[in-house]
GROMACS .gro file of C-alpha atoms in nm:
model
  109
    1GLU     CA    1   0.151   8.874   8.797
    2ALA     CA    2  -0.008   8.715   9.106
    3HIS     CA    3  -0.311   8.484   9.071
    4THR     CA    4  -0.599   8.495   9.317
    5ILE     CA    5  -0.786   8.171   9.388
    6GLY     CA    6  -1.066   8.240   9.635
    7ALA     CA    7  -0.897   8.412   9.930
    8VAL     CA    8  -0.552   8.275   9.840
    9VAL     CA    9  -0.304   8.480   9.639
   10LEU     CA   10  -0.040   8.275   9.457
   11SER     CA   11   0.284   8.394   9.305
   12PRO     CA   12   0.343   8.309   8.939
   13ALA     CA   13   0.576   8.026   9.047
   14GLN     CA   14   0.318   7.882   9.289
   15PHE     CA   15   0.042   7.903   9.029
   16GLY     CA   16   0.272   7.739   8.775
   17GLU     CA   17   0.293   7.434   9.005
   18ILE     CA   18  -0.085   7.382   9.010
   19LYS     CA   19  -0.214   7.541   8.689
   20HIS     CA   20  -0.248   7.208   8.508
   21TRP     CA   21  -0.475   7.072   8.784
   22HIS     CA   22  -0.661   7.383   8.899
   23ASN     CA   23  -1.029   7.379   8.793
   24ARG     CA   24  -0.983   7.047   8.612
   25LEU     CA   25  -1.150   6.711   8.645
   26ALA     CA   26  -0.860   6.513   8.794
   27HIS     CA   27  -1.031   6.211   8.949
   28VAL     CA   28  -1.378   6.055   8.930
   29HIS     CA   29  -1.419   5.800   9.208
   30ASP     CA   30  -1.585   5.474   9.104
   31ALA     CA   31  -1.827   5.445   9.395
   32GLN     CA   32  -2.028   5.125   9.371
   33LEU     CA   33  -2.317   4.966   9.553
   34PRO     CA   34  -2.238   4.660   9.764
   35PRO     CA   35  -2.338   4.331   9.594
   36GLY     CA   36  -2.711   4.267   9.622
   37GLU     CA   37  -2.802   4.628   9.704
   38THR     CA   38  -3.043   4.830   9.491
   39VAL     CA   39  -3.053   5.197   9.398
   40LEU     CA   40  -3.422   5.251   9.465
   41GLY     CA   41  -3.551   5.270   9.817
   42ALA     CA   42  -3.902   5.388   9.729
   43THR     CA   43  -4.180   5.146   9.648
   44SER     CA   44  -4.335   5.131   9.302
   45SER     CA   45  -4.659   5.274   9.443
   46ALA     CA   46  -4.468   5.574   9.584
   47LEU     CA   47  -4.308   5.630   9.244
   48ALA     CA   48  -4.645   5.603   9.068
   49GLU     CA   49  -4.792   5.854   9.314
   50ALA     CA   50  -4.501   6.094   9.248
   51GLN     CA   51  -4.553   6.063   8.872
   52ALA     CA   52  -4.923   6.138   8.908
   53THR     CA   53  -4.849   6.436   9.134
   54TYR     CA   54  -4.588   6.569   8.894
   55GLY     CA   55  -4.822   6.540   8.598
   56SER     CA   56  -5.112   6.716   8.768
   57ALA     CA   57  -4.930   6.980   8.975
   58SER     CA   58  -4.865   7.334   8.862
   59PRO     CA   59  -4.578   7.397   8.866
   60SER     CA   60  -4.480   7.035   8.799
   61VAL     CA   61  -4.308   6.932   9.122
   62ALA     CA   62  -4.308   6.601   9.305
   63VAL     CA   63  -4.135   6.483   9.623
   64VAL     CA   64  -4.043   6.119   9.676
   65ASP     CA   65  -3.922   6.049  10.028
   66GLY     CA   66  -3.683   5.757  10.038
   67LEU     CA   67  -3.630   5.753   9.660
   68LEU     CA   68  -3.275   5.624   9.697
   69SER     CA   69  -3.178   5.331   9.914
   70ALA     CA   70  -2.940   5.387  10.206
   71ALA     CA   71  -2.668   5.206  10.007
   72ALA     CA   72  -2.723   5.436   9.706
   73LEU     CA   73  -2.703   5.745   9.928
   74GLU     CA   74  -2.377   5.617  10.078
   75ALA     CA   75  -2.234   5.555   9.730
   76ALA     CA   76  -2.336   5.906   9.618
   77LEU     CA   77  -2.173   6.058   9.926
   78GLU     CA   78  -1.856   5.853   9.868
   79PHE     CA   79  -1.847   5.974   9.505
   80ALA     CA   80  -1.892   6.336   9.611
   81MET     CA   81  -1.625   6.319   9.882
   82ARG     CA   82  -1.358   6.137   9.679
   83SER     CA   83  -1.400   6.287   9.332
   84THR     CA   84  -1.235   6.612   9.229
   85VAL     CA   85  -1.531   6.749   9.039
   86TRP     CA   86  -1.618   7.050   9.258
   87TRP     CA   87  -1.502   7.384   9.119
   88ASP     CA   88  -1.723   7.632   9.298
   89SER     CA   89  -1.812   7.689   9.659
   90LYS     CA   90  -2.063   7.946   9.779
   91ALA     CA   91  -2.254   7.978  10.104
   92GLY     CA   92  -2.475   7.667  10.121
   93TYR     CA   93  -2.379   7.546   9.772
   94LEU     CA   94  -2.111   7.326   9.623
   95GLY     CA   95  -2.106   7.303   9.246
   96THR     CA   96  -1.926   7.254   8.922
   97TYR     CA   97  -1.983   7.346   8.561
   98ALA     CA   98  -1.950   7.170   8.226
   99ARG     CA   99  -1.607   7.234   8.080
  100ALA     CA  100  -1.442   7.160   7.747
  101GLU     CA  101  -1.183   6.953   7.937
  102GLY     CA  102  -1.449   6.695   8.015
  103GLY     CA  103  -1.607   6.803   8.345
  104THR     CA  104  -1.974   6.728   8.296
  105PHE     CA  105  -2.099   6.701   8.651
  106SER     CA  106  -2.325   6.940   8.834
  107GLY     CA  107  -2.364   6.982   9.206
  108GLY     CA  108  -2.615   7.143   9.435
  109GLU     CA  109  -2.705   7.228   9.788
   0.00000   0.00000   0.00000
């Protein structure tokens, strides 16, 4: 019986070649910050303001521009591009789901 993956139809033999890797967490890239770089880009006053806004807003929502440093954003992008954790692709969305095999990452727009 043929297997359909997205728009690709695979024969049983073709699927047999990839079935152990398809929809599995195969590689998690160890993206790291350069020495001396920090994760936070926002100031402590900006974080305090966001906490106050979150606590008093209804619904509880806060926006912190510049929360992550440029180095942290680069590391996050490197992780996302080099790791095989993405199992779902929809218009405007890239995501994954928790799986018994160990995939515990989630993605978003």
